[in-house]
Amino acid sequence: MKPLLQVLAGHALPRPPVWLMRQAGRYLPEYRELRAKAPNFIEFCLNPEAAAEVTLQPVRRFGMDGAILFADILLIPHALGQPVAFEAGEGPRLEPIRDAAGVAKLSDARAAETLAPVMETVKRVRAGLPAETTLIGFAGAPWTVATYMIEGRGKTDYENCRRMMWSEPKLFAALIDKLVDATAAYLIAQADAGAEALKIFDSWAGAVPATLFDMAVTEPTARIVRAVRARHPSIPIIGLPRGAGSHVAHYAAETGVNAVAIDHMTDIAAVPLPKGVAAQGNLDPMLLMTGGAAMDEEARRIIAAMAGRPFIFNLGHGVLQHTPVEHVGRLIDVVKGRA
Ligand code: CP3
């Protein structure tokens, strides 16, 4: 079995497998070159030839154990009919959904057709990957995707989301229900196409009021996990409840994920995960940017702290845009015991 899949099955390996969130992206010159030729980011994600190539770029250069499908969590709102644009340097922009009419307009009638190119990307990547490398498909968790749909952008204080959750819980639930169904169908299609593991990114889980955490984070994710398992009983699923702090163990137990990605704010060795659930993480992406002896030491400290447990080395969040390429190579060498 491939090393990453062994760990996701609950086994501890002498050397942890490694991949990095956002390992494909703007820090790589070969990514920037291809990206510059695309009319816009959504079309780039929906171009199987380009998306398969940028998925493979970091694996070719550095030999990670996992390849993360090149796509974006905001393909789901796009596929449900909500206009999504990426403005250079500003991040995503969506026409915000704030009322019942906005939620009612979302339709999954054409979602499978819109997202079909992603499945073609999955097939191409599987055909081009080294035998030991695992292809990880993914989607955003309903809460994190909803934050963009409701606010219309990233980097907010989630004021409109929190207002809707507290004052219009039925409207919020209706939006989450649509996202659960669309996301489960999307992940099942990725698994049908050949994704070997799946990841559910709840990047903004840390913004949910504690009382609402289960309603917004745990339960929607658990529903997606159940729906995927009904079709693909043994596909491993990684959850990322980023910023969830004291909720992480509860999230792991209640969602039924096989692994939990731990952010860099959390002491990864101290998280009380259920038996057999793997941990993934959690080097600070800033340390990958700054590099040097401090990076090597911290990587080795994390590996030593997780020895004997099912563990996948990764960052606590995504590779930052201005990260020097050499630092990424060095980190992979350190984790693989080549340096
Ligand atoms: O290696 C990989 O991880 C590639 C695939 C991937 C992308 N986005 C490509 C991307 C994945 C797994 C994502 C997930 C994603 N997208 C998340 C969850 C993970 C996380 O980082 O927390 C989120 C919150 C998004 C939403 C998103 N997409 C934002 C906020 C932005 C703009 C911010 C930015 O970095 O510019 C994107 C755009 C995006 N998605 C880029 C890439 C490579 C950069 C856009 C470009 O190349 O023009």
mmCIF file of C-alpha atoms in Angstrom, residues 35-308:
data_model
loop_
_atom_site.group_PDB
_atom_site.id
_atom_site.type_symbol
_atom_site.label_atom_id
_atom_site.label_comp_id
_atom_site.label_asym_id
_atom_site.label_seq_id
_atom_site.Cartn_x
_atom_site.Cartn_y
_atom_site.Cartn_z
ATOM 1 C CA ARG A 35 -1.241 30.454 -14.904
ATOM 2 C CA ALA A 36 -0.274 33.561 -16.918
ATOM 3 C CA LYS A 37 -1.713 31.945 -20.042
ATOM 4 C CA ALA A 38 -5.175 31.371 -18.505
ATOM 5 C CA PRO A 39 -7.954 33.942 -18.953
ATOM 6 C CA ASN A 40 -9.056 33.626 -15.317
ATOM 7 C CA PHE A 41 -8.580 31.387 -12.297
ATOM 8 C CA ILE A 42 -11.889 29.464 -12.574
ATOM 9 C CA GLU A 43 -11.183 28.579 -16.210
ATOM 10 C CA PHE A 44 -7.676 27.541 -15.212
ATOM 11 C CA CYS A 45 -9.124 25.160 -12.587
ATOM 12 C CA LEU A 46 -11.575 23.787 -15.169
ATOM 13 C CA ASN A 47 -8.881 23.146 -17.795
ATOM 14 C CA PRO A 48 -7.915 19.485 -17.246
ATOM 15 C CA GLU A 49 -4.652 19.707 -19.143
ATOM 16 C CA ALA A 50 -3.420 22.729 -17.164
ATOM 17 C CA ALA A 51 -4.842 21.549 -13.829
ATOM 18 C CA ALA A 52 -3.287 18.081 -14.173
ATOM 19 C CA GLU A 53 0.062 19.615 -15.078
ATOM 20 C CA VAL A 54 0.143 21.975 -12.066
ATOM 21 C CA THR A 55 -0.977 19.139 -9.766
ATOM 22 C CA LEU A 56 2.053 17.145 -10.909
ATOM 23 C CA GLN A 57 4.599 20.023 -10.853
ATOM 24 C CA PRO A 58 5.495 19.943 -7.140
ATOM 25 C CA VAL A 59 5.546 16.128 -7.066
ATOM 26 C CA ARG A 60 7.953 16.071 -9.990
ATOM 27 C CA ARG A 61 10.222 18.675 -8.419
ATOM 28 C CA PHE A 62 10.199 17.522 -4.782
ATOM 29 C CA GLY A 63 8.789 13.975 -4.633
ATOM 30 C CA MET A 64 6.011 14.490 -2.102
ATOM 31 C CA ASP A 65 4.040 11.381 -1.065
ATOM 32 C CA GLY A 66 0.739 13.074 -1.845
ATOM 33 C CA ALA A 67 -0.522 15.068 -4.816
ATOM 34 C CA ILE A 68 -3.390 17.439 -4.036
ATOM 35 C CA LEU A 69 -5.785 17.846 -6.940
ATOM 36 C CA PHE A 70 -5.487 21.313 -8.445
ATOM 37 C CA ALA A 71 -8.889 22.977 -8.121
ATOM 38 C CA ASP A 72 -10.507 25.370 -5.651
ATOM 39 C CA ILE A 73 -13.130 25.227 -2.926
ATOM 40 C CA LEU A 74 -15.034 28.019 -4.707
ATOM 41 C CA LEU A 75 -15.819 25.814 -7.707
ATOM 42 C CA ILE A 76 -18.886 24.671 -5.727
ATOM 43 C CA PRO A 77 -20.566 28.117 -5.538
ATOM 44 C CA HIS A 78 -19.593 28.596 -9.188
ATOM 45 C CA ALA A 79 -21.231 25.266 -10.089
ATOM 46 C CA LEU A 80 -24.376 26.198 -8.121
ATOM 47 C CA GLY A 81 -24.733 29.347 -10.204
ATOM 48 C CA GLN A 82 -23.270 32.015 -7.902
ATOM 49 C CA PRO A 83 -20.869 34.224 -9.878
ATOM 50 C CA VAL A 84 -17.271 33.906 -8.555
ATOM 51 C CA ALA A 85 -14.351 36.048 -9.705
ATOM 52 C CA PHE A 86 -10.726 36.191 -8.609
ATOM 53 C CA GLU A 87 -9.275 39.688 -8.801
ATOM 54 C CA ALA A 88 -5.480 39.874 -9.000
ATOM 55 C CA GLY A 89 -4.041 40.522 -5.554
ATOM 56 C CA GLU A 90 -7.475 40.827 -3.961
ATOM 57 C CA GLY A 91 -8.621 37.236 -3.643
ATOM 58 C CA PRO A 92 -12.083 35.918 -4.444
ATOM 59 C CA ARG A 93 -15.166 38.084 -5.065
ATOM 60 C CA LEU A 94 -18.706 36.676 -5.102
ATOM 61 C CA GLU A 95 -22.145 38.264 -5.330
ATOM 62 C CA PRO A 96 -23.084 37.863 -1.664
ATOM 63 C CA ILE A 97 -26.085 35.757 -0.622
ATOM 64 C CA ARG A 98 -27.914 37.313 2.322
ATOM 65 C CA ASP A 99 -31.564 36.280 1.970
ATOM 66 C CA ALA A 100 -33.973 33.467 1.073
ATOM 67 C CA ALA A 101 -34.145 34.544 -2.569
ATOM 68 C CA GLY A 102 -30.360 34.235 -2.840
ATOM 69 C CA VAL A 103 -30.353 30.730 -1.363
ATOM 70 C CA ALA A 104 -33.323 29.675 -3.524
ATOM 71 C CA LYS A 105 -31.448 30.712 -6.682
ATOM 72 C CA LEU A 106 -28.671 28.196 -6.040
ATOM 73 C CA SER A 107 -29.260 25.154 -8.213
ATOM 74 C CA ASP A 108 -27.384 21.902 -8.587
ATOM 75 C CA ALA A 109 -29.110 21.141 -11.906
ATOM 76 C CA ARG A 110 -25.921 21.814 -13.881
ATOM 77 C CA ALA A 111 -23.333 21.217 -11.170
ATOM 78 C CA ALA A 112 -22.136 17.805 -12.364
ATOM 79 C CA GLU A 113 -21.728 19.104 -15.897
ATOM 80 C CA THR A 114 -19.856 22.233 -14.758
ATOM 81 C CA LEU A 115 -17.518 20.172 -12.585
ATOM 82 C CA ALA A 116 -16.947 17.367 -15.109
ATOM 83 C CA PRO A 117 -13.541 18.811 -16.168
ATOM 84 C CA VAL A 118 -12.283 18.279 -12.599
ATOM 85 C CA MET A 119 -12.986 14.554 -12.966
ATOM 86 C CA GLU A 120 -10.996 14.572 -16.194
ATOM 87 C CA THR A 121 -8.127 16.209 -14.260
ATOM 88 C CA VAL A 122 -8.327 13.437 -11.649
ATOM 89 C CA LYS A 123 -8.030 10.784 -14.365
ATOM 90 C CA ARG A 124 -5.066 12.498 -15.998
ATOM 91 C CA VAL A 125 -3.228 12.958 -12.709
ATOM 92 C CA ARG A 126 -3.747 9.320 -11.725
ATOM 93 C CA ALA A 127 -2.253 8.292 -15.052
ATOM 94 C CA GLY A 128 0.780 10.560 -14.561
ATOM 95 C CA LEU A 129 1.620 9.962 -10.899
ATOM 96 C CA PRO A 130 4.529 7.881 -9.606
ATOM 97 C CA ALA A 131 3.373 4.516 -8.201
ATOM 98 C CA GLU A 132 4.077 5.496 -4.579
ATOM 99 C CA THR A 133 2.226 8.828 -4.673
ATOM 100 C CA THR A 134 -1.359 9.206 -3.466
ATOM 101 C CA LEU A 135 -3.853 11.472 -5.228
ATOM 102 C CA ILE A 136 -5.890 13.520 -2.760
ATOM 103 C CA GLY A 137 -9.158 15.009 -3.982
ATOM 104 C CA PHE A 138 -10.820 17.742 -1.945
ATOM 105 C CA ALA A 139 -13.651 20.158 -1.351
ATOM 106 C CA GLY A 140 -14.315 22.991 1.053
ATOM 107 C CA ALA A 141 -16.475 22.206 4.063
ATOM 108 C CA PRO A 142 -19.955 23.767 3.929
ATOM 109 C CA TRP A 143 -19.193 26.359 6.627
ATOM 110 C CA THR A 144 -15.990 27.620 4.993
ATOM 111 C CA VAL A 145 -17.557 27.760 1.529
ATOM 112 C CA ALA A 146 -20.629 29.504 3.024
ATOM 113 C CA THR A 147 -18.411 32.233 4.507
ATOM 114 C CA TYR A 148 -17.365 33.252 0.988
ATOM 115 C CA MET A 149 -20.905 32.898 -0.346
ATOM 116 C CA ILE A 150 -22.425 35.054 2.393
ATOM 117 C CA GLU A 151 -19.681 37.660 2.819
ATOM 118 C CA GLY A 152 -18.854 37.807 -0.884
ATOM 119 C CA ARG A 153 -15.125 37.772 -0.148
ATOM 120 C CA GLY A 154 -12.420 36.431 2.128
ATOM 121 C CA LYS A 155 -10.527 38.120 4.969
ATOM 122 C CA THR A 156 -13.604 39.311 6.863
ATOM 123 C CA ASP A 157 -14.871 39.120 10.449
ATOM 124 C CA TYR A 158 -17.737 36.889 9.274
ATOM 125 C CA GLU A 159 -20.254 39.445 10.542
ATOM 126 C CA ASN A 160 -22.937 38.616 7.981
ATOM 127 C CA CYS A 161 -22.443 34.892 8.551
ATOM 128 C CA ARG A 162 -22.727 35.182 12.308
ATOM 129 C CA ARG A 163 -25.747 37.465 11.988
ATOM 130 C CA MET A 164 -27.484 34.914 9.737
ATOM 131 C CA MET A 165 -26.565 31.934 11.969
ATOM 132 C CA TRP A 166 -28.049 33.529 15.069
ATOM 133 C CA SER A 167 -30.985 35.467 13.661
ATOM 134 C CA GLU A 168 -32.043 33.331 10.670
ATOM 135 C CA PRO A 169 -30.996 29.792 11.575
ATOM 136 C CA LYS A 170 -33.426 28.215 9.087
ATOM 137 C CA LEU A 171 -32.027 30.234 6.201
ATOM 138 C CA PHE A 172 -28.481 29.384 7.239
ATOM 139 C CA ALA A 173 -29.418 25.686 7.518
ATOM 140 C CA ALA A 174 -30.991 25.766 4.047
ATOM 141 C CA LEU A 175 -27.723 27.080 2.596
ATOM 142 C CA ILE A 176 -25.672 24.483 4.499
ATOM 143 C CA ASP A 177 -28.025 21.689 3.322
ATOM 144 C CA LYS A 178 -27.480 22.663 -0.318
ATOM 145 C CA LEU A 179 -23.746 22.700 0.248
ATOM 146 C CA VAL A 180 -23.764 19.295 1.981
ATOM 147 C CA ASP A 181 -25.558 17.710 -0.987
ATOM 148 C CA ALA A 182 -23.452 19.409 -3.670
ATOM 149 C CA THR A 183 -20.181 18.726 -1.835
ATOM 150 C CA ALA A 184 -20.965 15.062 -1.192
ATOM 151 C CA ALA A 185 -21.849 14.557 -4.879
ATOM 152 C CA TYR A 186 -18.645 16.352 -5.925
ATOM 153 C CA LEU A 187 -16.414 14.260 -3.646
ATOM 154 C CA ILE A 188 -18.113 11.030 -4.721
ATOM 155 C CA ALA A 189 -17.481 11.984 -8.362
ATOM 156 C CA GLN A 190 -13.793 12.604 -7.569
ATOM 157 C CA ALA A 191 -13.553 9.181 -5.922
ATOM 158 C CA ASP A 192 -15.355 7.589 -8.889
ATOM 159 C CA ALA A 193 -12.774 9.243 -11.178
ATOM 160 C CA GLY A 194 -9.814 7.886 -9.202
ATOM 161 C CA ALA A 195 -9.068 10.109 -6.192
ATOM 162 C CA GLU A 196 -7.531 7.808 -3.557
ATOM 163 C CA ALA A 197 -8.133 9.980 -0.502
ATOM 164 C CA LEU A 198 -10.304 13.053 0.098
ATOM 165 C CA LYS A 199 -9.812 16.157 2.167
ATOM 166 C CA ILE A 200 -12.478 18.485 3.531
ATOM 167 C CA PHE A 201 -11.082 21.974 4.157
ATOM 168 C CA ASP A 202 -12.808 23.870 6.968
ATOM 169 C CA SER A 203 -10.269 26.676 6.915
ATOM 170 C CA TRP A 204 -12.412 29.113 8.901
ATOM 171 C CA ALA A 205 -13.833 26.670 11.485
ATOM 172 C CA GLY A 206 -12.147 28.818 14.136
ATOM 173 C CA ALA A 207 -14.584 31.676 13.467
ATOM 174 C CA VAL A 208 -17.701 29.729 14.517
ATOM 175 C CA PRO A 209 -19.207 30.603 17.919
ATOM 176 C CA ALA A 210 -18.669 27.570 20.210
ATOM 177 C CA THR A 211 -22.401 26.993 20.741
ATOM 178 C CA LEU A 212 -22.942 26.703 16.986
ATOM 179 C CA PHE A 213 -19.854 24.599 16.224
ATOM 180 C CA ASP A 214 -21.675 21.293 15.812
ATOM 181 C CA MET A 215 -24.454 22.801 13.707
ATOM 182 C CA ALA A 216 -22.044 24.637 11.377
ATOM 183 C CA VAL A 217 -18.960 22.408 11.331
ATOM 184 C CA THR A 218 -19.278 18.934 12.873
ATOM 185 C CA GLU A 219 -22.707 17.890 11.572
ATOM 186 C CA PRO A 220 -22.380 19.046 7.941
ATOM 187 C CA THR A 221 -18.974 17.368 7.717
ATOM 188 C CA ALA A 222 -20.321 14.174 9.325
ATOM 189 C CA ARG A 223 -23.168 14.113 6.773
ATOM 190 C CA ILE A 224 -20.708 14.439 3.891
ATOM 191 C CA VAL A 225 -18.499 11.682 5.336
ATOM 192 C CA ARG A 226 -21.517 9.367 5.655
ATOM 193 C CA ALA A 227 -22.702 10.099 2.101
ATOM 194 C CA VAL A 228 -19.234 9.492 0.624
ATOM 195 C CA ARG A 229 -18.787 6.271 2.623
ATOM 196 C CA ALA A 230 -22.151 4.985 1.403
ATOM 197 C CA ARG A 231 -20.635 4.924 -2.094
ATOM 198 C CA HIS A 232 -16.942 4.461 -1.274
ATOM 199 C CA PRO A 233 -16.842 2.612 2.064
ATOM 200 C CA SER A 234 -13.066 2.526 2.353
ATOM 201 C CA ILE A 235 -11.873 5.842 0.900
ATOM 202 C CA PRO A 236 -9.908 7.705 3.584
ATOM 203 C CA ILE A 237 -11.031 11.220 4.460
ATOM 204 C CA ILE A 238 -8.912 13.965 6.048
ATOM 205 C CA GLY A 239 -10.632 16.832 7.865
ATOM 206 C CA LEU A 240 -9.124 20.262 8.475
ATOM 207 C CA PRO A 241 -11.048 22.069 11.222
ATOM 208 C CA ARG A 242 -8.594 24.964 11.187
ATOM 209 C CA GLY A 243 -8.551 27.093 14.326
ATOM 210 C CA ALA A 244 -11.006 24.769 16.079
ATOM 211 C CA GLY A 245 -8.769 24.482 19.160
ATOM 212 C CA SER A 246 -10.557 22.637 21.950
ATOM 213 C CA HIS A 247 -13.187 21.250 19.529
ATOM 214 C CA VAL A 248 -10.697 19.153 17.525
ATOM 215 C CA ALA A 249 -11.006 15.831 19.386
ATOM 216 C CA HIS A 250 -14.804 16.111 19.384
ATOM 217 C CA TYR A 251 -14.747 16.931 15.653
ATOM 218 C CA ALA A 252 -12.595 13.856 14.978
ATOM 219 C CA ALA A 253 -14.851 11.544 16.968
ATOM 220 C CA GLU A 254 -18.150 12.867 15.614
ATOM 221 C CA THR A 255 -17.321 13.318 11.915
ATOM 222 C CA GLY A 256 -15.695 9.904 11.492
ATOM 223 C CA VAL A 257 -12.767 11.264 9.462
ATOM 224 C CA ASN A 258 -9.662 9.045 9.171
ATOM 225 C CA ALA A 259 -7.242 11.897 9.806
ATOM 226 C CA VAL A 260 -7.297 15.408 11.176
ATOM 227 C CA ALA A 261 -5.097 18.173 9.814
ATOM 228 C CA ILE A 262 -3.808 20.181 12.768
ATOM 229 C CA ASP A 263 -3.044 23.904 12.452
ATOM 230 C CA HIS A 264 0.207 25.441 13.699
ATOM 231 C CA MET A 265 -1.509 27.150 16.637
ATOM 232 C CA THR A 266 -2.124 23.717 18.194
ATOM 233 C CA ASP A 267 0.358 21.364 19.922
ATOM 234 C CA ILE A 268 -0.086 18.431 17.539
ATOM 235 C CA ALA A 269 1.265 15.813 19.968
ATOM 236 C CA ALA A 270 -1.196 16.883 22.665
ATOM 237 C CA VAL A 271 -4.418 16.519 20.635
ATOM 238 C CA PRO A 272 -6.370 13.549 22.061
ATOM 239 C CA LEU A 273 -7.443 11.947 18.775
ATOM 240 C CA PRO A 274 -9.535 8.751 18.788
ATOM 241 C CA LYS A 275 -7.521 5.539 18.363
ATOM 242 C CA GLY A 276 -6.608 4.861 14.737
ATOM 243 C CA VAL A 277 -7.251 8.449 13.622
ATOM 244 C CA ALA A 278 -4.125 9.920 12.013
ATOM 245 C CA ALA A 279 -2.792 13.424 12.609
ATOM 246 C CA GLN A 280 -1.454 15.631 9.834
ATOM 247 C CA GLY A 281 0.556 18.811 10.278
ATOM 248 C CA ASN A 282 1.676 21.238 11.460
ATOM 249 C CA LEU A 283 4.787 23.318 10.654
ATOM 250 C CA ASP A 284 4.100 27.060 10.563
ATOM 251 C CA PRO A 285 4.094 28.092 6.859
ATOM 252 C CA MET A 286 6.047 31.190 7.902
ATOM 253 C CA LEU A 287 8.912 28.953 8.985
ATOM 254 C CA LEU A 288 8.946 27.443 5.503
ATOM 255 C CA MET A 289 9.196 30.998 4.189
ATOM 256 C CA THR A 290 12.071 31.950 6.526
ATOM 257 C CA GLY A 291 13.848 28.570 6.349
ATOM 258 C CA GLY A 292 17.301 27.910 7.809
ATOM 259 C CA ALA A 293 18.288 25.890 10.853
ATOM 260 C CA ALA A 294 15.121 26.933 12.710
ATOM 261 C CA MET A 295 12.986 25.230 10.053
ATOM 262 C CA ASP A 296 15.054 22.024 10.133
ATOM 263 C CA GLU A 297 14.891 21.901 13.936
ATOM 264 C CA GLU A 298 11.157 22.477 14.109
ATOM 265 C CA ALA A 299 10.469 19.834 11.438
ATOM 266 C CA ARG A 300 12.590 17.321 13.363
ATOM 267 C CA ARG A 301 10.902 18.263 16.637
ATOM 268 C CA ILE A 302 7.432 17.634 15.165
ATOM 269 C CA ILE A 303 8.522 14.288 13.669
ATOM 270 C CA ALA A 304 10.048 13.170 16.995
ATOM 271 C CA ALA A 305 6.948 14.268 18.931
ATOM 272 C CA MET A 306 4.727 12.164 16.649
ATOM 273 C CA ALA A 307 6.978 9.069 16.485
ATOM 274 C CA GLY A 308 5.088 5.795 16.855
#
